[in-house]
mmCIF file of C-alpha atoms in Angstrom:
data_model
loop_
_atom_site.group_PDB
_atom_site.id
_atom_site.type_symbol
_atom_site.label_atom_id
_atom_site.label_comp_id
_atom_site.label_asym_id
_atom_site.label_seq_id
_atom_site.Cartn_x
_atom_site.Cartn_y
_atom_site.Cartn_z
ATOM 1 C CA MET A 155 13.475 29.187 -3.224
ATOM 2 C CA LYS A 156 9.725 29.855 -3.441
ATOM 3 C CA PHE A 157 10.361 32.311 -6.281
ATOM 4 C CA ASN A 158 12.315 29.705 -8.184
ATOM 5 C CA LYS A 159 9.618 27.045 -7.708
ATOM 6 C CA LYS A 160 6.865 29.374 -8.873
ATOM 7 C CA SER A 161 8.939 30.578 -11.847
ATOM 8 C CA ALA A 162 9.665 26.991 -12.796
ATOM 9 C CA LEU A 163 5.995 26.064 -12.587
ATOM 10 C CA ALA A 164 5.011 29.038 -14.729
ATOM 11 C CA LEU A 165 7.625 28.126 -17.346
ATOM 12 C CA LEU A 166 6.564 24.473 -17.341
ATOM 13 C CA PHE A 167 2.938 25.454 -17.822
ATOM 14 C CA SER A 168 3.821 27.766 -20.741
ATOM 15 C CA LEU A 169 5.725 24.968 -22.437
ATOM 16 C CA THR A 170 2.794 22.631 -21.804
ATOM 17 C CA LEU A 171 0.398 24.998 -23.582
ATOM 18 C CA ILE A 172 2.749 25.334 -26.566
ATOM 19 C CA VAL A 173 3.103 21.584 -26.922
ATOM 20 C CA ALA A 174 -0.642 21.101 -26.484
ATOM 21 C CA GLY A 175 -1.326 23.696 -29.199
ATOM 22 C CA CYS A 176 0.983 21.961 -31.640
ATOM 23 C CA GLY A 177 -0.669 18.673 -30.830
ATOM 24 C CA GLN A 178 -4.087 20.114 -31.521
ATOM 25 C CA ASN A 179 -2.983 21.406 -34.960
ATOM 26 C CA GLN A 180 -1.559 17.987 -35.837
ATOM 27 C CA SER A 181 -4.714 16.298 -34.570
ATOM 28 C CA ALA A 182 -6.856 18.509 -36.764
ATOM 29 C CA SER A 183 -4.783 17.585 -39.805
ATOM 30 C CA ASP A 184 -4.916 13.901 -39.001
ATOM 31 C CA SER A 185 -8.658 14.140 -38.412
ATOM 32 C CA SER A 186 -9.326 15.498 -41.910
ATOM 33 C CA ILE A 187 -7.606 12.452 -43.378
ATOM 34 C CA SER A 188 -8.900 9.658 -41.185
ATOM 35 C CA SER A 189 -12.298 10.831 -39.954
ATOM 36 C CA ALA A 190 -14.098 8.736 -42.523
ATOM 37 C CA ASN A 191 -12.564 5.599 -41.057
ATOM 38 C CA THR A 192 -13.084 6.551 -37.403
ATOM 39 C CA PRO A 193 -15.955 4.658 -35.746
ATOM 40 C CA VAL A 194 -18.659 6.839 -34.230
ATOM 41 C CA PRO A 195 -19.356 6.051 -30.536
ATOM 42 C CA ALA A 196 -22.762 4.569 -29.866
ATOM 43 C CA ALA A 197 -25.346 7.094 -28.798
ATOM 44 C CA THR A 198 -25.926 5.222 -25.580
ATOM 45 C CA GLU A 199 -22.225 5.086 -24.580
ATOM 46 C CA GLU A 200 -21.711 6.632 -21.142
ATOM 47 C CA VAL A 201 -19.175 9.449 -21.013
ATOM 48 C CA LYS A 202 -17.305 9.356 -17.715
ATOM 49 C CA LEU A 203 -15.999 12.336 -15.811
ATOM 50 C CA ASN A 204 -12.245 12.797 -15.811
ATOM 51 C CA VAL A 205 -11.190 13.604 -12.269
ATOM 52 C CA GLU A 206 -7.687 14.534 -11.116
ATOM 53 C CA VAL A 207 -6.986 14.258 -7.382
ATOM 54 C CA SER A 208 -3.939 15.487 -5.517
ATOM 55 C CA PHE A 209 -2.907 12.524 -3.346
ATOM 56 C CA TYR A 210 -4.105 9.196 -1.944
ATOM 57 C CA PRO A 211 -6.856 10.062 0.599
ATOM 58 C CA MET A 212 -8.492 12.293 -2.012
ATOM 59 C CA TYR A 213 -8.385 9.369 -4.458
ATOM 60 C CA GLU A 214 -9.955 6.981 -1.950
ATOM 61 C CA PHE A 215 -12.773 9.360 -1.045
ATOM 62 C CA THR A 216 -13.423 10.408 -4.656
ATOM 63 C CA LYS A 217 -13.393 6.872 -6.049
ATOM 64 C CA ASN A 218 -15.906 5.705 -3.461
ATOM 65 C CA VAL A 219 -18.269 8.555 -4.350
ATOM 66 C CA ALA A 220 -17.799 8.407 -8.119
ATOM 67 C CA GLY A 221 -17.978 4.640 -8.491
ATOM 68 C CA ASP A 222 -17.973 3.702 -12.182
ATOM 69 C CA LEU A 223 -19.076 7.168 -13.288
ATOM 70 C CA ALA A 224 -15.600 8.727 -13.380
ATOM 71 C CA ASN A 225 -12.005 8.029 -14.288
ATOM 72 C CA VAL A 226 -10.063 9.063 -11.174
ATOM 73 C CA HIS A 227 -6.324 9.714 -11.438
ATOM 74 C CA THR A 228 -3.928 10.547 -8.594
ATOM 75 C CA LEU A 229 -1.276 13.164 -9.293
ATOM 76 C CA VAL A 230 1.213 12.206 -6.544
ATOM 77 C CA PRO A 231 2.648 8.767 -7.422
ATOM 78 C CA ALA A 232 2.356 5.817 -5.028
ATOM 79 C CA GLY A 233 5.076 5.716 -2.389
ATOM 80 C CA MET A 234 5.945 9.412 -2.698
ATOM 81 C CA GLU A 235 5.627 11.836 0.230
ATOM 82 C CA PRO A 236 3.152 14.528 -0.950
ATOM 83 C CA HIS A 237 4.065 17.548 1.209
ATOM 84 C CA ASP A 238 6.803 18.849 -1.099
ATOM 85 C CA TRP A 239 5.687 17.262 -4.376
ATOM 86 C CA GLU A 240 5.511 19.566 -7.425
ATOM 87 C CA PRO A 241 3.542 18.877 -10.648
ATOM 88 C CA THR A 242 5.274 18.131 -13.942
ATOM 89 C CA PRO A 243 4.187 19.567 -17.310
ATOM 90 C CA GLN A 244 2.337 16.310 -17.924
ATOM 91 C CA ASP A 245 0.483 16.696 -14.622
ATOM 92 C CA ILE A 246 -0.511 20.257 -15.489
ATOM 93 C CA ALA A 247 -1.748 19.116 -18.885
ATOM 94 C CA SER A 248 -3.847 16.421 -17.207
ATOM 95 C CA ILE A 249 -5.395 18.976 -14.865
ATOM 96 C CA GLU A 250 -6.110 21.272 -17.816
ATOM 97 C CA LYS A 251 -8.106 18.521 -19.551
ATOM 98 C CA ALA A 252 -9.961 17.340 -16.419
ATOM 99 C CA ASP A 253 -13.603 17.936 -15.559
ATOM 100 C CA VAL A 254 -12.925 17.995 -11.812
ATOM 101 C CA LEU A 255 -9.878 18.660 -9.629
ATOM 102 C CA VAL A 256 -10.070 17.407 -6.034
ATOM 103 C CA TYR A 257 -7.513 18.512 -3.464
ATOM 104 C CA ASN A 258 -7.360 18.567 0.315
ATOM 105 C CA GLY A 259 -6.519 22.239 0.769
ATOM 106 C CA ALA A 260 -5.539 23.819 4.100
ATOM 107 C CA GLY A 261 -2.037 24.309 2.725
ATOM 108 C CA MET A 262 -1.386 20.637 1.949
ATOM 109 C CA GLU A 263 -0.894 21.295 -1.775
ATOM 110 C CA SER A 264 1.540 24.231 -1.847
ATOM 111 C CA TRP A 265 1.384 24.298 -5.651
ATOM 112 C CA ILE A 266 -2.387 24.558 -6.042
ATOM 113 C CA ASP A 267 -2.803 28.310 -6.616
ATOM 114 C CA GLN A 268 0.179 28.604 -8.943
ATOM 115 C CA VAL A 269 -1.225 25.866 -11.157
ATOM 116 C CA THR A 270 -4.950 26.638 -11.090
ATOM 117 C CA ASP A 271 -4.416 30.352 -11.675
ATOM 118 C CA SER A 272 -2.632 29.448 -14.919
ATOM 119 C CA LEU A 273 -5.301 27.143 -16.314
ATOM 120 C CA SER A 274 -7.479 28.114 -19.255
ATOM 121 C CA ASN A 275 -10.175 25.486 -18.568
ATOM 122 C CA ALA A 276 -12.986 27.698 -17.320
ATOM 123 C CA LYS A 277 -15.281 24.683 -16.847
ATOM 124 C CA LEU A 278 -12.981 22.900 -14.396
ATOM 125 C CA ILE A 279 -14.744 22.173 -11.098
ATOM 126 C CA GLN A 280 -12.283 22.652 -8.237
ATOM 127 C CA VAL A 281 -13.188 20.848 -5.019
ATOM 128 C CA GLU A 282 -11.357 21.820 -1.839
ATOM 129 C CA ALA A 283 -12.222 18.813 0.321
ATOM 130 C CA SER A 284 -11.452 20.587 3.610
ATOM 131 C CA HIS A 285 -13.894 23.376 2.782
ATOM 132 C CA GLY A 286 -16.100 24.166 5.788
ATOM 133 C CA ILE A 287 -13.785 22.477 8.331
ATOM 134 C CA LYS A 288 -12.318 24.659 11.055
ATOM 135 C CA LEU A 289 -8.604 24.024 11.036
ATOM 136 C CA LEU A 290 -6.086 23.596 13.822
ATOM 137 C CA GLU A 291 -3.116 25.854 14.216
ATOM 138 C CA GLY A 292 0.174 24.088 13.651
ATOM 139 C CA SER A 293 2.887 26.509 14.652
ATOM 140 C CA GLU A 294 6.260 25.146 15.701
ATOM 141 C CA GLU A 295 5.811 26.599 19.171
ATOM 142 C CA ASP A 296 2.497 24.772 19.662
ATOM 143 C CA GLU A 297 3.814 21.530 18.213
ATOM 144 C CA HIS A 298 6.570 21.260 20.784
ATOM 145 C CA ASP A 299 4.898 22.761 23.852
ATOM 146 C CA HIS A 300 4.367 19.335 25.399
ATOM 147 C CA GLU A 301 3.627 20.623 28.883
ATOM 148 C CA HIS A 302 0.523 22.470 27.749
ATOM 149 C CA ALA A 303 -0.337 20.659 24.491
ATOM 150 C CA ASP A 304 -2.938 23.316 23.749
ATOM 151 C CA THR A 305 -3.854 21.999 20.301
ATOM 152 C CA THR A 306 -4.645 18.479 21.491
ATOM 153 C CA ASP A 307 -5.938 18.819 25.027
ATOM 154 C CA THR A 308 -8.583 16.503 26.429
ATOM 155 C CA HIS A 309 -11.770 18.461 27.131
ATOM 156 C CA ASP A 310 -15.020 17.296 25.554
ATOM 157 C CA HIS A 311 -13.495 16.185 22.263
ATOM 158 C CA ALA A 312 -15.489 13.010 21.770
ATOM 159 C CA ASP A 313 -18.652 14.930 21.013
ATOM 160 C CA GLU A 314 -17.097 17.532 18.699
ATOM 161 C CA ALA A 315 -17.531 16.987 14.974
ATOM 162 C CA THR A 316 -15.212 19.858 14.032
ATOM 163 C CA THR A 317 -12.195 21.581 15.470
ATOM 164 C CA GLU A 318 -11.243 24.990 16.775
ATOM 165 C CA GLU A 319 -11.696 28.172 14.767
ATOM 166 C CA HIS A 320 -8.994 30.189 13.071
ATOM 167 C CA ASP A 321 -8.852 33.179 10.764
ATOM 168 C CA HIS A 322 -9.347 31.099 7.603
ATOM 169 C CA ASP A 323 -13.069 30.474 7.947
ATOM 170 C CA HIS A 324 -14.188 28.144 5.159
ATOM 171 C CA ASP A 325 -17.819 28.554 6.261
ATOM 172 C CA ALA A 326 -17.810 32.148 5.075
ATOM 173 C CA GLU A 327 -17.167 31.041 1.515
ATOM 174 C CA ALA A 328 -19.693 29.877 -1.056
ATOM 175 C CA GLU A 329 -21.474 26.528 -1.168
ATOM 176 C CA GLU A 330 -19.604 23.249 -0.814
ATOM 177 C CA GLY A 331 -18.189 21.723 -3.973
ATOM 178 C CA HIS A 332 -18.259 25.025 -5.850
ATOM 179 C CA THR A 333 -15.703 26.205 -8.367
ATOM 180 C CA HIS A 334 -13.369 28.476 -6.442
ATOM 181 C CA THR A 335 -9.809 29.626 -6.043
ATOM 182 C CA HIS A 336 -8.377 31.625 -3.172
ATOM 183 C CA ASP A 337 -5.262 32.038 -1.069
ATOM 184 C CA HIS A 338 -3.986 28.688 0.174
ATOM 185 C CA ASP A 339 -0.930 29.977 2.026
ATOM 186 C CA HIS A 340 -2.392 29.199 5.437
ATOM 187 C CA GLY A 341 0.696 30.046 7.450
ATOM 188 C CA GLY A 342 1.206 26.831 9.394
ATOM 189 C CA LEU A 343 -2.316 25.467 9.675
ATOM 190 C CA ASP A 344 -2.619 21.712 10.062
ATOM 191 C CA PRO A 345 -3.930 20.121 6.836
ATOM 192 C CA HIS A 346 -4.247 16.514 8.121
ATOM 193 C CA VAL A 347 -8.026 16.549 8.516
ATOM 194 C CA TRP A 348 -8.506 13.178 6.768
ATOM 195 C CA LEU A 349 -7.036 11.381 9.806
ATOM 196 C CA SER A 350 -10.193 12.080 11.793
ATOM 197 C CA PRO A 351 -12.942 9.764 10.468
ATOM 198 C CA ALA A 352 -15.549 12.334 11.501
ATOM 199 C CA LEU A 353 -13.851 15.010 9.402
ATOM 200 C CA ALA A 354 -13.273 12.550 6.568
ATOM 201 C CA VAL A 355 -17.077 12.389 6.349
ATOM 202 C CA LYS A 356 -17.141 16.133 5.690
ATOM 203 C CA GLU A 357 -14.510 15.779 2.982
ATOM 204 C CA VAL A 358 -16.527 13.017 1.311
ATOM 205 C CA ARG A 359 -19.639 15.206 1.307
ATOM 206 C CA ASN A 360 -17.710 18.090 -0.279
ATOM 207 C CA ILE A 361 -16.471 15.747 -2.994
ATOM 208 C CA GLU A 362 -20.002 14.466 -3.547
ATOM 209 C CA ALA A 363 -21.197 18.042 -4.051
ATOM 210 C CA GLY A 364 -18.417 18.781 -6.525
ATOM 211 C CA LEU A 365 -19.081 15.679 -8.615
ATOM 212 C CA ALA A 366 -22.808 16.423 -8.613
ATOM 213 C CA GLN A 367 -22.044 19.915 -9.895
ATOM 214 C CA ALA A 368 -19.936 18.459 -12.702
ATOM 215 C CA ALA A 369 -22.520 15.795 -13.629
ATOM 216 C CA PRO A 370 -25.914 16.747 -12.137
ATOM 217 C CA GLU A 371 -27.608 13.918 -14.029
ATOM 218 C CA HIS A 372 -25.741 11.499 -11.724
ATOM 219 C CA ALA A 373 -26.268 13.406 -8.472
ATOM 220 C CA GLU A 374 -28.516 10.735 -6.968
ATOM 221 C CA GLN A 375 -26.013 7.961 -7.682
ATOM 222 C CA PHE A 376 -23.202 10.036 -6.179
ATOM 223 C CA LYS A 377 -25.335 10.523 -3.081
ATOM 224 C CA GLN A 378 -26.047 6.812 -2.757
ATOM 225 C CA ASN A 379 -22.345 5.991 -3.128
ATOM 226 C CA ALA A 380 -21.386 8.661 -0.616
ATOM 227 C CA ASP A 381 -24.009 7.470 1.874
ATOM 228 C CA ALA A 382 -22.618 3.921 1.711
ATOM 229 C CA TYR A 383 -19.045 5.075 2.262
ATOM 230 C CA VAL A 384 -19.999 7.522 5.009
ATOM 231 C CA ALA A 385 -21.653 4.628 6.861
ATOM 232 C CA LYS A 386 -18.270 2.865 6.902
ATOM 233 C CA LEU A 387 -16.525 6.011 8.131
ATOM 234 C CA GLU A 388 -19.093 6.486 10.876
ATOM 235 C CA ALA A 389 -18.601 2.889 12.014
ATOM 236 C CA LEU A 390 -14.850 3.530 12.111
ATOM 237 C CA ASP A 391 -15.448 6.684 14.141
ATOM 238 C CA GLN A 392 -17.505 4.750 16.689
ATOM 239 C CA ASP A 393 -14.805 2.095 16.975
ATOM 240 C CA PHE A 394 -12.193 4.761 17.733
ATOM 241 C CA LYS A 395 -14.411 6.289 20.403
ATOM 242 C CA ALA A 396 -14.988 2.922 22.060
ATOM 243 C CA ALA A 397 -11.319 1.948 21.913
ATOM 244 C CA VAL A 398 -9.947 5.043 23.641
ATOM 245 C CA ALA A 399 -12.762 5.619 26.129
ATOM 246 C CA ASP A 400 -11.237 3.452 28.871
ATOM 247 C CA SER A 401 -7.574 3.443 27.836
ATOM 248 C CA LYS A 402 -4.906 3.679 30.542
ATOM 249 C CA ARG A 403 -3.227 6.692 28.991
ATOM 250 C CA LYS A 404 -4.218 9.491 26.627
ATOM 251 C CA ASP A 405 -0.857 10.543 25.180
ATOM 252 C CA PHE A 406 1.165 9.164 22.279
ATOM 253 C CA ILE A 407 4.420 10.192 20.575
ATOM 254 C CA THR A 408 4.415 10.501 16.773
ATOM 255 C CA GLN A 409 7.085 11.111 14.179
ATOM 256 C CA HIS A 410 5.473 14.298 12.899
ATOM 257 C CA ALA A 411 2.469 16.399 13.842
ATOM 258 C CA ALA A 412 -0.090 14.663 11.615
ATOM 259 C CA PHE A 413 -2.562 13.395 14.217
ATOM 260 C CA GLY A 414 -3.847 16.596 15.815
ATOM 261 C CA TYR A 415 -7.396 16.195 14.468
ATOM 262 C CA LEU A 416 -7.563 12.540 15.465
ATOM 263 C CA ALA A 417 -6.252 13.385 18.935
ATOM 264 C CA LYS A 418 -8.697 16.246 19.410
ATOM 265 C CA GLU A 419 -11.635 14.188 18.200
ATOM 266 C CA TYR A 420 -11.030 11.398 20.720
ATOM 267 C CA GLY A 421 -9.652 13.285 23.708
ATOM 268 C CA LEU A 422 -6.030 12.290 23.217
ATOM 269 C CA GLN A 423 -2.728 14.189 23.363
ATOM 270 C CA GLN A 424 -0.405 14.020 20.386
ATOM 271 C CA VAL A 425 3.273 14.630 21.184
ATOM 272 C CA PRO A 426 5.039 15.109 17.824
ATOM 273 C CA ILE A 427 8.793 14.781 17.395
ATOM 274 C CA ALA A 428 8.810 16.998 14.278
ATOM 275 C CA GLY A 429 6.421 19.566 12.823
ATOM 276 C CA LEU A 430 3.664 19.443 10.221
ATOM 277 C CA SER A 431 6.034 18.234 7.507
ATOM 278 C CA PRO A 432 7.670 14.828 7.989
ATOM 279 C CA GLU A 433 10.764 16.193 6.241
ATOM 280 C CA GLN A 434 11.286 18.709 9.044
ATOM 281 C CA GLU A 435 14.261 17.804 11.245
ATOM 282 C CA PRO A 436 13.688 18.324 14.982
ATOM 283 C CA SER A 437 16.201 20.479 16.824
ATOM 284 C CA ALA A 438 18.323 19.133 19.679
ATOM 285 C CA ALA A 439 16.054 20.994 22.111
ATOM 286 C CA GLN A 440 12.944 19.417 20.599
ATOM 287 C CA MET A 441 14.494 15.955 20.774
ATOM 288 C CA ALA A 442 15.398 16.524 24.418
ATOM 289 C CA SER A 443 11.856 17.721 25.165
ATOM 290 C CA VAL A 444 10.307 14.569 23.668
ATOM 291 C CA ILE A 445 12.788 12.339 25.496
ATOM 292 C CA ASP A 446 11.984 14.052 28.801
ATOM 293 C CA PHE A 447 8.259 13.651 28.140
ATOM 294 C CA ALA A 448 8.640 9.962 27.288
ATOM 295 C CA LYS A 449 10.643 9.279 30.450
ATOM 296 C CA GLU A 450 8.357 11.276 32.731
ATOM 297 C CA HIS A 451 5.202 9.616 31.350
ATOM 298 C CA GLN A 452 6.762 6.173 30.894
ATOM 299 C CA VAL A 453 5.902 5.994 27.208
ATOM 300 C CA LYS A 454 6.556 2.492 25.897
ATOM 301 C CA THR A 455 5.952 3.028 22.147
ATOM 302 C CA ILE A 456 7.359 5.649 19.777
ATOM 303 C CA PHE A 457 5.430 5.825 16.514
ATOM 304 C CA PHE A 458 6.991 6.260 13.075
ATOM 305 C CA GLU A 459 5.481 6.220 9.581
ATOM 306 C CA THR A 460 5.903 4.434 6.290
ATOM 307 C CA LEU A 461 6.962 6.993 3.651
ATOM 308 C CA VAL A 462 9.867 8.640 5.515
ATOM 309 C CA SER A 463 12.892 7.482 7.490
ATOM 310 C CA SER A 464 12.240 6.107 10.991
ATOM 311 C CA LYS A 465 15.721 7.050 12.230
ATOM 312 C CA VAL A 466 14.609 9.827 14.599
ATOM 313 C CA SER A 467 11.871 7.704 16.170
ATOM 314 C CA GLU A 468 14.318 4.830 16.618
ATOM 315 C CA THR A 469 16.848 7.154 18.265
ATOM 316 C CA ILE A 470 14.316 8.348 20.831
ATOM 317 C CA ALA A 471 12.990 4.840 21.429
ATOM 318 C CA SER A 472 16.532 3.616 22.108
ATOM 319 C CA GLU A 473 17.157 6.511 24.474
ATOM 320 C CA VAL A 474 14.081 5.836 26.612
ATOM 321 C CA GLY A 475 13.944 2.045 26.336
ATOM 322 C CA ALA A 476 10.753 1.984 24.230
ATOM 323 C CA LYS A 477 9.803 0.055 21.097
ATOM 324 C CA THR A 478 8.738 1.507 17.768
ATOM 325 C CA ALA A 479 5.539 0.910 15.820
ATOM 326 C CA VAL A 480 3.823 2.332 12.738
ATOM 327 C CA LEU A 481 1.136 5.017 12.999
ATOM 328 C CA ASN A 482 0.323 5.774 9.391
ATOM 329 C CA PRO A 483 -0.691 9.334 8.352
ATOM 330 C CA ILE A 484 -1.992 7.864 5.061
ATOM 331 C CA GLU A 485 -0.355 10.504 2.915
ATOM 332 C CA GLY A 486 0.175 7.742 0.363
ATOM 333 C CA LEU A 487 0.267 3.968 0.101
ATOM 334 C CA THR A 488 3.436 1.953 -0.358
ATOM 335 C CA GLU A 489 3.729 -0.480 -3.249
ATOM 336 C CA GLU A 490 3.375 -3.315 -0.743
ATOM 337 C CA GLU A 491 0.149 -1.879 0.675
ATOM 338 C CA ILE A 492 -1.260 -1.481 -2.822
ATOM 339 C CA ALA A 493 -0.308 -5.064 -3.698
ATOM 340 C CA THR A 494 -2.185 -6.385 -0.659
ATOM 341 C CA GLY A 495 -5.339 -4.395 -1.483
ATOM 342 C CA MET A 496 -5.015 -2.032 1.489
ATOM 343 C CA ASP A 497 -7.192 1.091 1.539
ATOM 344 C CA TYR A 498 -7.933 4.095 3.779
ATOM 345 C CA ILE A 499 -10.273 2.269 6.143
ATOM 346 C CA GLY A 500 -7.940 -0.727 6.328
ATOM 347 C CA VAL A 501 -4.971 1.473 7.260
ATOM 348 C CA MET A 502 -7.059 3.424 9.772
ATOM 349 C CA ARG A 503 -8.056 0.159 11.444
ATOM 350 C CA GLN A 504 -4.370 -0.757 11.641
ATOM 351 C CA ASN A 505 -3.779 2.647 13.254
ATOM 352 C CA LEU A 506 -6.592 1.939 15.698
ATOM 353 C CA GLU A 507 -5.061 -1.368 16.775
ATOM 354 C CA ALA A 508 -1.626 0.218 17.152
ATOM 355 C CA LEU A 509 -3.074 3.008 19.298
ATOM 356 C CA LYS A 510 -5.045 0.570 21.458
ATOM 357 C CA LEU A 511 -1.849 -1.290 22.314
ATOM 358 C CA ALA A 512 0.188 1.870 22.988
ATOM 359 C CA LEU A 513 -2.499 3.526 25.100
ATOM 360 C CA ASN A 514 -2.854 0.497 27.368
ATOM 361 C CA GLU A 515 0.790 -0.275 28.122
#
């Protein structure tokens, strides 16, 4: 299956280049006819950066740093689950023409190397937002070892700004925000770093560095924008710390293993029903393990999320006599959330309120 996906992407990209080449020839012909009638832009007109971002959190962080100095476009459409999304020829063409490409990394965008290795735009600035963050392991065995919960245990997490080390050490690479490509097949590492406000700050700073590299004349404005947004993230971080400090319980059951960084940051224990991908179906043994945990620890709330079916969470909740509630991994916004003006910080504050209730039942 991987071979077929990669072959398809390569073929789509080749077709994209052919079409683009034909378009350029036609444009040249049209230009020779109509250039005399084409208005010349004013010398003082500001040319904005064109920035492509992989999915919603990257859009939110990038837009807050770029402000009015960039056109920011999200590749994964609203309401679509991004884990298994693949780019179309139009998406690849958009990336080819962009000044900056922002993506989370850590294995979240399985298509990233296949696409970027095929691009001819040597000036494209590629920003891996998770660069410099030490990632959590996310193996299936760890995800369902609820007795030990090694990846989300409760020692001294409130004071840690980053998470445990692994073999993919971003710190050994070049400076933040640099143009770079490397192996993104991380073998089961957890990519959901944006769900920790403290780590979201690091992603914002990486994006700031990348935009400043693309447009150094606006570096100071990018810094001012980033500083203002980071202040909001730091306030959110403090609110999470205060909310969980005196909670009655420290464990919570989630639909998939998206909240490991949040749990580690605030001394909580995530108990996921499924693995790192929300599309992953839990086995009968995994379901039984979660049900046993919920009964033993008298869990009253089973969390589900917005972009995938809540059937599994509802089944477990029915089995143990619990209710269900939303804990949003913010992998994308629904059309309803967009219509109401919801954003990353707004959703995270909803998550905070949901956790406060569940941890004090």
